[in-house]
Structures are given as C-alpha cells and as structure tokens.
CSV table of C-alpha atoms and ligand atoms in Angstrom, one decimal:
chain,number,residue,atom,x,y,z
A,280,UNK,CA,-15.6,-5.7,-19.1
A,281,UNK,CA,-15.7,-3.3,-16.1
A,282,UNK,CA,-17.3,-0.1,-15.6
A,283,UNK,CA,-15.1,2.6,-16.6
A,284,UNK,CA,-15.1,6.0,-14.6
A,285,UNK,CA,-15.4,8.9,-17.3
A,286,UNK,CA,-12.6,11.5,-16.8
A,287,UNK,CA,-15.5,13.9,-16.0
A,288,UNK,CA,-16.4,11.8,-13.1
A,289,UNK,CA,-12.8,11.1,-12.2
A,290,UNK,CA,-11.8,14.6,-12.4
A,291,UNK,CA,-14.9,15.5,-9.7
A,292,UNK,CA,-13.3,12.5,-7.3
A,293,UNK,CA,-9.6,13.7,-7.8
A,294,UNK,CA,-10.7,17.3,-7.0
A,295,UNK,CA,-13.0,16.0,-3.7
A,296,UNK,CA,-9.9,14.1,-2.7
A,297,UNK,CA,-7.3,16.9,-3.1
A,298,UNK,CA,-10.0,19.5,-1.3
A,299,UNK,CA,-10.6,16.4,1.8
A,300,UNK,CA,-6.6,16.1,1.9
A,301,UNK,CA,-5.7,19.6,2.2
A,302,UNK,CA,-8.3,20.9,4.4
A,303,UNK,CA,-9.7,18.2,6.8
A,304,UNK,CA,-6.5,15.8,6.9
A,305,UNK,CA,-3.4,18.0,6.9
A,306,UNK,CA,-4.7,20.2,10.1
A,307,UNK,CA,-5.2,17.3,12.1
A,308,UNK,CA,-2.1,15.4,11.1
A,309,UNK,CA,-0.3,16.5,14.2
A,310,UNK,CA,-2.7,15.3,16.0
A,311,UNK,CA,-3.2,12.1,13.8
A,312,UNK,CA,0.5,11.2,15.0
A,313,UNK,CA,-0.1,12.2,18.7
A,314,UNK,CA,-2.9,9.8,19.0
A,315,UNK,CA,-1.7,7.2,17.3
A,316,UNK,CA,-4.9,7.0,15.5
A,317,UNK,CA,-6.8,8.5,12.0
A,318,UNK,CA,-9.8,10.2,14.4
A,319,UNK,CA,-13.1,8.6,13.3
A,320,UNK,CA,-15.0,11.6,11.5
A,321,UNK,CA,-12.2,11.7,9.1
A,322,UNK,CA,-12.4,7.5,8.7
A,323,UNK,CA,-16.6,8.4,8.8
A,324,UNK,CA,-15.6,11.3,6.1
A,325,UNK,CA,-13.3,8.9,3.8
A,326,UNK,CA,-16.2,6.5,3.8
A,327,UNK,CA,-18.9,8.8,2.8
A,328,UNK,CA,-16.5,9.7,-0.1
A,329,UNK,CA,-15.8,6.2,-1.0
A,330,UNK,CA,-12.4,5.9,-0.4
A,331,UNK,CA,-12.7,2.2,1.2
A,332,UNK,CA,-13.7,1.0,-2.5
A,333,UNK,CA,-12.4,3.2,-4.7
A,334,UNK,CA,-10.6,0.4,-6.7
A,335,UNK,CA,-13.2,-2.1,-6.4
A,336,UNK,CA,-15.6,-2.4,-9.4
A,337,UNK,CA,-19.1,-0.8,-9.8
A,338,UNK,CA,-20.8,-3.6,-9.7
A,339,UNK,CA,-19.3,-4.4,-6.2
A,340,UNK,CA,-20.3,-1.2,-5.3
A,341,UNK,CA,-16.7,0.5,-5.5
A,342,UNK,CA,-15.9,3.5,-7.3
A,343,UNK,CA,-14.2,1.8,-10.0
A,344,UNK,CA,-11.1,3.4,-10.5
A,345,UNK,CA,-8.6,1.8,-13.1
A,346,UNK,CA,-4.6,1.8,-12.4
A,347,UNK,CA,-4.2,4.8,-14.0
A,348,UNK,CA,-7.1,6.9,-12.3
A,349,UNK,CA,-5.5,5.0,-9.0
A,350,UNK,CA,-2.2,6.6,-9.2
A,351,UNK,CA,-3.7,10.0,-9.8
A,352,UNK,CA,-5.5,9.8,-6.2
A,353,UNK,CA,-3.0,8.3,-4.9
A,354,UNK,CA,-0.4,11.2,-5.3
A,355,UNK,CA,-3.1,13.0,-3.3
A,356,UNK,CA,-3.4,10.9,-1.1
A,357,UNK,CA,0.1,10.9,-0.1
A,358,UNK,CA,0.4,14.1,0.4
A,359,UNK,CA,-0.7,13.7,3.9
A,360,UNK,CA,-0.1,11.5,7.0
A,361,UNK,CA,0.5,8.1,5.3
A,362,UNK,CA,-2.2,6.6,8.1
A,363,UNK,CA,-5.1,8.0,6.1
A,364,UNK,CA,-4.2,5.8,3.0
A,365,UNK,CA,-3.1,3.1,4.9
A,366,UNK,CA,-6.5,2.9,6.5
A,367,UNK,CA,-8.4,1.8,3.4
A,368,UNK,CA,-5.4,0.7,1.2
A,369,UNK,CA,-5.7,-3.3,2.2
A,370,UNK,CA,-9.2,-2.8,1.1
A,371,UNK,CA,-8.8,-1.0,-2.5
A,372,UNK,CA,-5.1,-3.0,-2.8
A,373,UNK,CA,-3.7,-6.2,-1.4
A,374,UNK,CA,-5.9,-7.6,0.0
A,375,UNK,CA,-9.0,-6.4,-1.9
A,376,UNK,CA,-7.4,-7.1,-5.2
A,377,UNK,CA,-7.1,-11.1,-4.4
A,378,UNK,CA,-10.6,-10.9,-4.4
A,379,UNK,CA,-11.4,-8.9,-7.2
A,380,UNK,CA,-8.8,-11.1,-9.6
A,381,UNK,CA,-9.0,-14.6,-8.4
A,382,UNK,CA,-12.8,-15.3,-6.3
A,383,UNK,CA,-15.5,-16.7,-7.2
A,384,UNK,CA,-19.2,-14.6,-7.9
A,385,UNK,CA,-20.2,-16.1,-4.5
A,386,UNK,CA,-16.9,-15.1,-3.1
A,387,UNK,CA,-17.1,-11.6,-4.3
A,388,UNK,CA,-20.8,-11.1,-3.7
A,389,UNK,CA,-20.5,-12.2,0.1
A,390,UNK,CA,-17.3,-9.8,0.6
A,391,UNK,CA,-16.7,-7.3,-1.9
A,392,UNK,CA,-19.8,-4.8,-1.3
A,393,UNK,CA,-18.9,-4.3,2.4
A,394,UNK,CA,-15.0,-3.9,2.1
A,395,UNK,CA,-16.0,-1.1,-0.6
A,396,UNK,CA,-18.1,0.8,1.8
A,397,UNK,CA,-15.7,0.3,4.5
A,398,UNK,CA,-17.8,-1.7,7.4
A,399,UNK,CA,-14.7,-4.5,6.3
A,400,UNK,CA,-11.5,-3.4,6.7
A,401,UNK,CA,-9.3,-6.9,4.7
A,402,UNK,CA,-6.1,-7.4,5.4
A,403,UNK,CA,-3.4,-9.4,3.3
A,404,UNK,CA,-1.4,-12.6,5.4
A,405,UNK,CA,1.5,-13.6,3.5
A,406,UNK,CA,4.3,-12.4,5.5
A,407,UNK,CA,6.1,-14.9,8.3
A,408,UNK,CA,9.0,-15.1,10.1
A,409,UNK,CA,11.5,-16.3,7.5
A,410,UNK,CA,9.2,-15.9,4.8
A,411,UNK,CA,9.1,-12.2,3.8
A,412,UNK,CA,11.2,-11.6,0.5
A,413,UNK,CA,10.2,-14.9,0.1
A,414,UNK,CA,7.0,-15.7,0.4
A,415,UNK,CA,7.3,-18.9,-1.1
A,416,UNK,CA,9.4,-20.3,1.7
A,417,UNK,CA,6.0,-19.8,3.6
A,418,UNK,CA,4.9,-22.9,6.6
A,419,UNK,CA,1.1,-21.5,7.2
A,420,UNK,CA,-0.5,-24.7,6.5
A,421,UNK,CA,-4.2,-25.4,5.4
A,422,UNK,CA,-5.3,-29.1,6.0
A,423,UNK,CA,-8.4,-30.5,4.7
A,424,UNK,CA,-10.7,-32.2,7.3
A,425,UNK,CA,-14.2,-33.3,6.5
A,426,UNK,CA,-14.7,-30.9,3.6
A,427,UNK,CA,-13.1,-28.3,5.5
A,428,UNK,CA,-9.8,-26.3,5.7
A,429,UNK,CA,-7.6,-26.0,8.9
A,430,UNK,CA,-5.2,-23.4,9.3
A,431,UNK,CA,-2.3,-22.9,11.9
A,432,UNK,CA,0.7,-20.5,11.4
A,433,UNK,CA,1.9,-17.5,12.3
A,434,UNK,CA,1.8,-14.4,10.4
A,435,UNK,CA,3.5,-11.0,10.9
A,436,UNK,CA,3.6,-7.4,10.1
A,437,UNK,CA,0.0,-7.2,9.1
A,438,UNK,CA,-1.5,-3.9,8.3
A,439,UNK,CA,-4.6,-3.4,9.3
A,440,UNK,CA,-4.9,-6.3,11.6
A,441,UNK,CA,-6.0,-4.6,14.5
A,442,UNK,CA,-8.9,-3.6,13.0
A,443,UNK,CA,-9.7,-6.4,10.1
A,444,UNK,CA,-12.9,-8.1,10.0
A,445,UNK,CA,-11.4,-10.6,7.3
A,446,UNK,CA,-7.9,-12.1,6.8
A,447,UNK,CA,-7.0,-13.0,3.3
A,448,UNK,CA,-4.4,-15.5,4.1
A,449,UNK,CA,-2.1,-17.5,2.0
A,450,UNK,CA,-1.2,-21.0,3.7
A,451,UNK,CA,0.3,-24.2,2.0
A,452,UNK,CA,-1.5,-27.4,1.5
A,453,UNK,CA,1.3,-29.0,-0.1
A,454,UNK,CA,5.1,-28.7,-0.7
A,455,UNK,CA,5.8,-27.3,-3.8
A,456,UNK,CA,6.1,-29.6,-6.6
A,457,UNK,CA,5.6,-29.1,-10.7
A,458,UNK,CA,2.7,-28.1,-10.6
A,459,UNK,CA,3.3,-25.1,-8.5
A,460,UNK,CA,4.5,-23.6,-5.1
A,461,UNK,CA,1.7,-25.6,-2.9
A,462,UNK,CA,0.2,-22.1,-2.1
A,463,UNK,CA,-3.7,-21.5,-1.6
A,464,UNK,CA,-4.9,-18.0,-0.5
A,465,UNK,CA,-8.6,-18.3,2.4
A,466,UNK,CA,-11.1,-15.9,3.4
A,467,UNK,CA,-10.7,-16.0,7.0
A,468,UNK,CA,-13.2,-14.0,9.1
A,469,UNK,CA,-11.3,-11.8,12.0
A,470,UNK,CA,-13.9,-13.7,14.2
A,471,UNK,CA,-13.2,-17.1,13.5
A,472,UNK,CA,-12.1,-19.5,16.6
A,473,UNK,CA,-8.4,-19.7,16.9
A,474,UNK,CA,-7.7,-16.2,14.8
A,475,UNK,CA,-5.3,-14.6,17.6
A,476,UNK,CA,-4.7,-10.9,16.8
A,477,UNK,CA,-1.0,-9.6,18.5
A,478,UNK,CA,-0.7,-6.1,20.4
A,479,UNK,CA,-0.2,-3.4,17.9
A,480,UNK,CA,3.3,-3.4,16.7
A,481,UNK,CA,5.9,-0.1,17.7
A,482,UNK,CA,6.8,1.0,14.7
A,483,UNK,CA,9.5,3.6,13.5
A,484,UNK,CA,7.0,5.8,11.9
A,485,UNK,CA,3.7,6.1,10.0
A,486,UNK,CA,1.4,6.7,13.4
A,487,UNK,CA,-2.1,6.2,13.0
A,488,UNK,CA,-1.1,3.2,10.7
A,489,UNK,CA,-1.2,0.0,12.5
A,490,UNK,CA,-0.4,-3.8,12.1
A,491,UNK,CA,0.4,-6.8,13.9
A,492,UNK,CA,1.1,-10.6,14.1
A,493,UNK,CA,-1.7,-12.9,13.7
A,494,UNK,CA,-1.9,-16.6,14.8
A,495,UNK,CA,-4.3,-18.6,13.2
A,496,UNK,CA,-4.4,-21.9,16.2
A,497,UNK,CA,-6.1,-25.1,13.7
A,498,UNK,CA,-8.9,-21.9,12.4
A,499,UNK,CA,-11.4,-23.9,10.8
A,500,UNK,CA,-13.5,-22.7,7.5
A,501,UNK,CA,-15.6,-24.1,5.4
A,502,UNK,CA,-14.9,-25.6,1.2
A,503,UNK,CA,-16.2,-21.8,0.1
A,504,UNK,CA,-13.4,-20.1,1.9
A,505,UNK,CA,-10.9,-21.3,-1.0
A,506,UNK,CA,-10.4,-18.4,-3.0
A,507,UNK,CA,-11.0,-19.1,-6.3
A,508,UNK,CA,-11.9,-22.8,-5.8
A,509,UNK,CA,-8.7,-23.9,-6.4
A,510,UNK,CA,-5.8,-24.8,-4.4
A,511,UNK,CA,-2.9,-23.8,-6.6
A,512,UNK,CA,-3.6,-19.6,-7.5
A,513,UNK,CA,-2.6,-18.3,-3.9
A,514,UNK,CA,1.1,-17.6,-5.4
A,515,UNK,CA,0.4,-16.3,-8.3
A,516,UNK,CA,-2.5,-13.9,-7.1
A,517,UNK,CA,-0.3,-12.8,-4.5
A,518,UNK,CA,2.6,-12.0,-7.0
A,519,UNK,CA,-0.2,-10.1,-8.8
A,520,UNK,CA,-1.4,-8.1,-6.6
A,521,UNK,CA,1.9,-7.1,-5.2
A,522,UNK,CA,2.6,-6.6,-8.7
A,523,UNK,CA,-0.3,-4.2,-9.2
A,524,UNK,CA,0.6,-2.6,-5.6
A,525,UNK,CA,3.7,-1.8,-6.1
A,526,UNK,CA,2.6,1.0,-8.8
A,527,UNK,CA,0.5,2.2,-6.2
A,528,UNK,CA,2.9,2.7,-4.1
A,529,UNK,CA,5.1,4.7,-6.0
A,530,UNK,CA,2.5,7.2,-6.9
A,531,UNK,CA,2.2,7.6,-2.9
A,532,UNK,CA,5.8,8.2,-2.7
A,533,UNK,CA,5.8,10.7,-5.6
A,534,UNK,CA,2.8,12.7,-3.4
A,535,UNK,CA,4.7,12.6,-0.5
A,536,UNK,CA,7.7,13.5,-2.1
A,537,UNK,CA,5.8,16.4,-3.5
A,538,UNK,CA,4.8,17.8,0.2
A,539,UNK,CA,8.3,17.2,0.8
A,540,UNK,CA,9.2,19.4,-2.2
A,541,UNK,CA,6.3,22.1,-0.9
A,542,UNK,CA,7.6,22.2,2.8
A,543,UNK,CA,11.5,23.0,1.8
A,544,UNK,CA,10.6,25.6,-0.7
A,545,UNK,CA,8.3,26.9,1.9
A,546,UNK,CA,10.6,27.1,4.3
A,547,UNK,CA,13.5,28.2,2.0
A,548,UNK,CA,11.5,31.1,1.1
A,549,UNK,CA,10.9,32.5,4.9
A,550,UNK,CA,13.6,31.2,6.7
A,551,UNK,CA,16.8,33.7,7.0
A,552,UNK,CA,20.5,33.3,8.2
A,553,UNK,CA,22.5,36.4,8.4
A,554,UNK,CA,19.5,38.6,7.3
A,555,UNK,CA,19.8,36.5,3.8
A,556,UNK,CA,16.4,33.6,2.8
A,557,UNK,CA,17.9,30.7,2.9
A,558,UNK,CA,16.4,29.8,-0.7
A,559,UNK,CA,18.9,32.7,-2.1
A,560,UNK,CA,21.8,29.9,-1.2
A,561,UNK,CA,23.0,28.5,-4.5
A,562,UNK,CA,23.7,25.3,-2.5
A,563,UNK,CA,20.4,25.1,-1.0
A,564,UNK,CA,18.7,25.7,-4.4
A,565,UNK,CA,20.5,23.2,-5.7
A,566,UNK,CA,18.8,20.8,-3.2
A,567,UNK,CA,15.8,22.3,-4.3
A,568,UNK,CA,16.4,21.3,-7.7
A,569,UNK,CA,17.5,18.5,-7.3
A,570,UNK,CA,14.1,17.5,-5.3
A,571,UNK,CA,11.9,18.9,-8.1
A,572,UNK,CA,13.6,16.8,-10.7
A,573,UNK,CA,13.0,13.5,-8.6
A,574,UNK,CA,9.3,14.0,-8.4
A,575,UNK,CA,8.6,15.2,-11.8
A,576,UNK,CA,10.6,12.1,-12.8
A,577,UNK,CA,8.6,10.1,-10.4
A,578,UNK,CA,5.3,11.1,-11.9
A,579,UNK,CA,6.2,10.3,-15.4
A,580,UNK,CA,7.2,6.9,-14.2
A,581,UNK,CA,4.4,6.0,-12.5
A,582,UNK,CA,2.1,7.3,-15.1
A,583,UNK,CA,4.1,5.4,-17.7
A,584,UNK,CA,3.7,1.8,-15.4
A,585,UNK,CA,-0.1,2.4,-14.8
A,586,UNK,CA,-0.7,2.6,-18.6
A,587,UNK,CA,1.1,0.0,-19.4
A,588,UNK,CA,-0.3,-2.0,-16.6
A,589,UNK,CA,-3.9,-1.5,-17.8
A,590,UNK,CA,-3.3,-1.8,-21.5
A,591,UNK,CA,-1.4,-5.6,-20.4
A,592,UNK,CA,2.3,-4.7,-22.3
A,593,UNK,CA,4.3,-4.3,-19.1
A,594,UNK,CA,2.8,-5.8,-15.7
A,595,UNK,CA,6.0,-7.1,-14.1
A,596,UNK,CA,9.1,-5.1,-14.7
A,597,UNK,CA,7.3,-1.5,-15.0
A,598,UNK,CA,5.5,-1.9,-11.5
A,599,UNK,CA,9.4,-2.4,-9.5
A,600,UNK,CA,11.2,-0.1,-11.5
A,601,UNK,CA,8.9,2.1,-10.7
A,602,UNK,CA,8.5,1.1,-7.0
A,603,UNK,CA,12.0,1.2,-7.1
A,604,UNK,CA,13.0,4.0,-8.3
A,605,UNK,CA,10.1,6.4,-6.7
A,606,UNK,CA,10.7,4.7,-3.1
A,607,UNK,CA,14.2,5.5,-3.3
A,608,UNK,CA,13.3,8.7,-4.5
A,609,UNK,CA,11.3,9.8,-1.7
A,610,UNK,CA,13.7,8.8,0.5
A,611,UNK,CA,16.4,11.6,-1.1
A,612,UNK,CA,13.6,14.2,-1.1
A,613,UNK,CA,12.9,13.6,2.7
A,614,UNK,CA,16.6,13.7,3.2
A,615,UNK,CA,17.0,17.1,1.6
A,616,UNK,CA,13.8,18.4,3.2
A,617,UNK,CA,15.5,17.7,6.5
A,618,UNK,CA,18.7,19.4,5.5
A,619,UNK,CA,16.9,22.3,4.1
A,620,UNK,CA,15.3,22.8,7.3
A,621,UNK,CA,18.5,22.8,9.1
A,622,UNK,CA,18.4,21.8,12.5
A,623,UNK,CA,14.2,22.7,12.6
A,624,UNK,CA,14.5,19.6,10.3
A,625,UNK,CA,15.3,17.7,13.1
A,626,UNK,CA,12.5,18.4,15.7
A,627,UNK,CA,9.1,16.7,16.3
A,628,UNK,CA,6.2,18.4,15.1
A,629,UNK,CA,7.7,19.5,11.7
A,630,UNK,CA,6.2,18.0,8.6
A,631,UNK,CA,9.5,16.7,7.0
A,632,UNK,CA,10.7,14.9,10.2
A,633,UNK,CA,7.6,12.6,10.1
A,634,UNK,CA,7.8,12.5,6.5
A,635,UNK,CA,11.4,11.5,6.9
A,636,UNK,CA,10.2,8.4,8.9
A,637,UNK,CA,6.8,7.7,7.0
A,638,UNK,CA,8.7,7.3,3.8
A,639,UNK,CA,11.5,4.6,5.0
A,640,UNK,CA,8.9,2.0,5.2
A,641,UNK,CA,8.2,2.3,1.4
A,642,UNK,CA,10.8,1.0,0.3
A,643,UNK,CA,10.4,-2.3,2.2
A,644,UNK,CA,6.9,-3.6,2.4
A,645,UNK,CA,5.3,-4.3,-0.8
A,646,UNK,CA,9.1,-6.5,-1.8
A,647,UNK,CA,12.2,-4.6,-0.8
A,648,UNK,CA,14.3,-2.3,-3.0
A,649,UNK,CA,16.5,-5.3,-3.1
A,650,UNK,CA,13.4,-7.4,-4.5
A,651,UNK,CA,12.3,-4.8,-7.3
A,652,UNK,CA,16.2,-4.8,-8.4
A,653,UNK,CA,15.9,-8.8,-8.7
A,654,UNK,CA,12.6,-9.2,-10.5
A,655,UNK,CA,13.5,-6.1,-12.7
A,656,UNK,CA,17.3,-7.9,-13.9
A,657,UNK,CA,16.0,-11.7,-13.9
A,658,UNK,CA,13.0,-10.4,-16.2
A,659,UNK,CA,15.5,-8.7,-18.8
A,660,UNK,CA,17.8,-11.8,-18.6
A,661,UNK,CA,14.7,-13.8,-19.0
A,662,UNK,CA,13.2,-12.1,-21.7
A,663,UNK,CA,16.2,-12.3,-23.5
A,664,UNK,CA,16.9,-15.9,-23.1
A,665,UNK,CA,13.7,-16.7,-24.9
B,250,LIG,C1,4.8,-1.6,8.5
B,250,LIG,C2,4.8,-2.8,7.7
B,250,LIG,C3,3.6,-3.2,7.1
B,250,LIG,C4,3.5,-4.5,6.5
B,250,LIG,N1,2.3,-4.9,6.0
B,250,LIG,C5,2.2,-6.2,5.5
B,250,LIG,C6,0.9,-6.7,5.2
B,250,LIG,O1,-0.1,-6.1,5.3
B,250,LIG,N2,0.9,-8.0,4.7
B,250,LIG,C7,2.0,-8.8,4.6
B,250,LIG,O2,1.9,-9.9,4.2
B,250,LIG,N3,3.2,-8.3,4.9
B,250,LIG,C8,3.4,-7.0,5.3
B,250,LIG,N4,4.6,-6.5,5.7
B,250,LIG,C9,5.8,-7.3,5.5
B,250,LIG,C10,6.7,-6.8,4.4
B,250,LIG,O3,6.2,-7.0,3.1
B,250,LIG,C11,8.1,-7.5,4.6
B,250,LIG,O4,8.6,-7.0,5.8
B,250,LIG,C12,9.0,-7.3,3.5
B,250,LIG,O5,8.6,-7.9,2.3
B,250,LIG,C13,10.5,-7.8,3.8
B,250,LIG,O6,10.5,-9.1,4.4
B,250,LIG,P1,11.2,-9.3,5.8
B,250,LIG,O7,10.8,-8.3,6.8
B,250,LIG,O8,11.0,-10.8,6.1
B,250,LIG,O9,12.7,-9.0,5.5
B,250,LIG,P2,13.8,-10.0,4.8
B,250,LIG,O10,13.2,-10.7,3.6
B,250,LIG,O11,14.4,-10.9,5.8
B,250,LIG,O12,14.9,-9.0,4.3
B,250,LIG,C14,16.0,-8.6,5.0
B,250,LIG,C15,17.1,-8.0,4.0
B,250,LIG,O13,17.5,-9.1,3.1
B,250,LIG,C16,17.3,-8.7,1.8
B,250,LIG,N5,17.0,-9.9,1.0
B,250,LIG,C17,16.1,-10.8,1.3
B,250,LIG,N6,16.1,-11.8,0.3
B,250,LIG,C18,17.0,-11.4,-0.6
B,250,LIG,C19,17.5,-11.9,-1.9
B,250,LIG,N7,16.9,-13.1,-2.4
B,250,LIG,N8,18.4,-11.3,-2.5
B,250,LIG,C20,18.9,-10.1,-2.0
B,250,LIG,N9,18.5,-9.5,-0.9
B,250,LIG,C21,17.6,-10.2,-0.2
B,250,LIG,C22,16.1,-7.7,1.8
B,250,LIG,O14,16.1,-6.9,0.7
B,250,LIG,C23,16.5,-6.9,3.1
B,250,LIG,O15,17.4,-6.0,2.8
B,250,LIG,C24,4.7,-5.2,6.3
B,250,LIG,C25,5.9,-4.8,6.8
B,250,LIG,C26,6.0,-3.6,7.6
B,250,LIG,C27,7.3,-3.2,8.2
C-alpha cells in the first residue's frame, strides 16, 4: 500500500497552495497571458513546493496525494491562469499516471523521482489525426528490430511537448485482434534520434499552456522502454488514466468556475447603471444564483467521483459524469460572468474574458462532452445487460 498524506499534512499543502495561488500567481496572470509563458520563478516556486509530484507516490519522491486530496488542490489550482496547472499536470496526471499504474520497478525508479521534482516535464502521445475520440483507431506503429522497438507516426496536440524531456507514447505493434486493441504504451526520451517536436500550436486560449505535434521518424529504443513489459496494456492504461483524469479535471473546472463566481459578484457589487449596483438587478442576481448553484453542485460531484474512485466502486461512469457535467458547467458560469460584466466582459485584460476562453478547452481534451455522454449511457446499458 501507498503512503497516505495525513489530513494534517494535507491541510498544510492545501493552505500553501491557496496562499501561492492568490498571491504570487493571480498578480502576474496578466502578464502570464501577455507572454505566453508561466515566468520561471513561479515554475522555480511550484517546484520547491512540490507541485511537479504531487500525485506521485512517496516512495518516488512525490507528495503522495490520493484522488480525493487531488481534487481539493486542484480547485485551487484552477482558480488561476489554467497555464500554472497545465505546467505540471502531464507530470502528476496522464502521463505520470501510466507510469505510476502500469511500469515496471526499473521503469519507475529510472523516471519517476525526476518527473516529481520537476527536472522532467512527461507528456502523454495518444492523440493523431483521425484518432482522437478514438484512440483506438491509432497508426503509431512500434516494430521490433533486433530486441528493439521502432516507432514512426505522428502525434498531435500534445501538451507539454515543447518542453518534455520524455514522451509517453502509445503506438501499435499489431492490428487489434481478441486478445486486445494491438496497443503498447514506450518511454520515449525527448532526445531520442528521430523525435521531431512541431512549432508551438496557436491556440484559442489558455496562454502560457503550450503543446504541439510530435513526429517520431523510425525513433529507436531499447526492450526496457516497454511500459510494463508487455505489449497489450497501452489501451487499457490509457483508458485509465484518462479515466482518473477526467475527475481531475472537473475539480479544475469547479475552481475556475468559482473565480468566475468571485469576479461577477465582485463586479456586481461595484459596478452601477443609472446610479443603481448592478447586483441590486433581480435579473442579474438571478445569474448570480444560478452560478453559485453550478459550482456548489460541481464540488459535491467531484467529491462524490474521487471517493468512489479511491475506494474502487465507481471508476468509469463517476469520472465522465462528472467531467461532464462540471466542464459544461464552467462553461455556463463563464458565460454569465461575461454577461454580468456587460460589455467590460468583453475586453482583454479582464479575468472572465480569459476565463471565457480557458474554460472551452475542458470540455474537449481529456474525451469530449460527447465521449463522457457515450461511456456514461453504454455503461448503464451494459451494466444492465449483465
Ligand atoms: C489544447 C489541447 C491539449 C491536448 N493535450 C493532449 C495531450 O497532452 N495528449 C493527447 O494525447 N491528446 C491531447 N489533446 C487531444 C484531445 O484529447 C483531442 O483533441 C480530443 O480527444 C478530441 O479529439 P479530436 O480533436 O480528434 O476530435 P474528434 O474526435 O474528431 O471530434 C470531433 C467531434 O466529433 C465528435 N465525435 C467523435 N467521435 C464521436 C462518436 N463516436 N460519437 C459521437 N460524437 C463523436 C466529438 O465529440 C467532437 O464533437 C489535446 C487537445 C487540445 C486541443
């Protein structure tokens, strides 16, 4: 069994992280989305703290948060620019979770202590053209040569990429048959020969946060690079860690949403029109109200899929419905902040017009809304079938 983190502990992490948020990262998140770029005493700061490890066991030198300690720091977490958690969430998530779950001692013991204190940032290859919603559909191929591996595809959309030192990357080394989808998962070092990293992509919103294609030309690595030592887990620890993700990622939406929340009754409470605040509008309360009840409904949801996550009674449907719901959810909240600001609402440098942005990509990486919906319905039917 892991390492637990005693609430005690915990507590003295979540209060560090809510103190580092609010003070250090919110002033500079202007400048954060001017540059493009998380400046690098904040990464240096995040480091120290040991945010690039948070989820990775003690005995890999993380911090050893469990799902349910996870979502708690993540709602802090999303309180600010979505680039700070983006910087070390391939490390504590995706990625780093295929690592923790399927690989080997050696495996883990080669990789895990540096992506926890950051001087790795991993990123997680699975997407392709064609082969996003469905990953299985995936032509990455891995072809063994001489007790080696060769892999050639192309991968895109991959956060992090710019900056990875490793590449955990899911290729085929035979069609899918019976016993599986065909799928292995490799440790792939950033520097191998024939890893080609792409120009950072131009994306909608989310600054600071970057990702890009990658090309792996015929990359070479050696037997050990197999993660787990066995060709057929790639799928299903993808599908887990997504899995595990996606909960994740619906505590940062409910923190986000929660700024959201913060800025419009801010700003309903100093703004006037015709000598009357704004927040003195029955209508504009009503948004207010209808914002508060999304994220308090949020929280309880995510709360509810982390426990049952960890305690094993839920780990597929509970992670998208929650996803789902607290993506989508988000989404309204940022759409209200907006129309609560009136037409300020609308102009750069306003929190709730970047939050407006930052918060459309939730609810498509990670498996679309569409996606959570399908594995949320075929489960039920599935269940019920048996
Ligand atoms: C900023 C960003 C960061 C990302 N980071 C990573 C990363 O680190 N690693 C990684 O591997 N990937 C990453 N992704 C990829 C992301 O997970 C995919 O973009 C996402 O899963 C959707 O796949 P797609 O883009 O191919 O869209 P598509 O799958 O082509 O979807 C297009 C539309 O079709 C719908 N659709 C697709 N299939 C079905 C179906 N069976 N039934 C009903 N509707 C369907 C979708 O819901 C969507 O509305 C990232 C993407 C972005 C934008």
């Amino acid at each position: 069994m892991p390492v637990t983190v005693s609430d005690e502990d915990f507590q003295q992490i979540l209060t560090q992280t809510r103190h580092f948020v609010r003070t250090a990262v919110i002033p500079r998140e202007q400048e954060i989305l001017d540059n493009d770029r998380v400046p690098d005493d904040l990464r240096e700061h995040a480091q120290k703290m040991g945010l690039f490890g948070y989820a990775i066991p003690q005995e890999w030198g993380g911090l050893g948060l469990d799902l349910p300690q996870d979502v708690e720091l993540a709602m802090e977490l999303g309180y600010t620019s979505l680039a700070l958690r983006s910087m070390f969430g391939t490390n504590n998530g995706i990625a780093g979770q295929v690592l923790v779950g399927f690989g080997t001692d050696e495996q883990k013991a080669r990789w895990l202590e540096p992506i926890a204190c950051g001087d790795v940032v991993a990123s997680f290859a699975l997407t392709e053209p064609g082969a996003g919603s469905n990953p299985a559909g995936l032509r990455t191929k891995a072809v063994r040569d001489n007790g080696n591996w060769v892999i050639s595809g192309q991968k895109r959309f991959i956060t992090n990429a710019p900056v990875a030192g490793l590449f955990i990357v899911f290729a085929r080394t035979r069609p899918a048959d019976e016993r599986g989808a065909g799928i292995a998962v490799f440790l792939v070092p950033a520097d191998a020969a024939g890893v080609d990293v792409g120009v950072k992509d131009a994306k909608m919103g989310q600054e600071g946060a970057w990702t890009s294609d990658v090309n792996f030309n015929d990359v070479r690595v050696d037997a050990g690079a197999l993660i787990g030592g066995s060709e057929d887990i790639g799928y299903r620890a993808a599908m887990t860690s997504l899995a595990r993700g996606r909960v994740h990622i619906a505590a940062i939406a409910v923190g986000t949403a929660q700024r959201a929340l913060d800025e419009s009754v801010a700003y309903a409470t100093t703004a006037t029109q015709g000598g009357t605040l704004i927040g003195n509008f029955q209508l504009v309360q009503a948004m207010l109200a209808d914002q508060q009840t999304g994220v308090l409904a949020g929280r309880a949801l995510v709360r509810d899929a982390a426990r049952l996550w960890v305690s094993g009674e839920d780990c597929r449907i509970a992670p998208s419905a929650a996803k789902l719901f607290c993506t989508e959810m988000a989404g309204k909240v940022a759409d209200l902040a907006v129309q609560i600001h009136g037409g300020s609402g609308y102009m750069r440098g306003v929190p709730v017009e970047r939050i407006y942005r930052d918060v459309r990509l939730l609810r498509l990486y990670e498996g679309t809304s569409e996606i959570q919906r399908l594995i949320v319905g075929s489960n039920l039917v599935r269940a019920a079938q048996r």
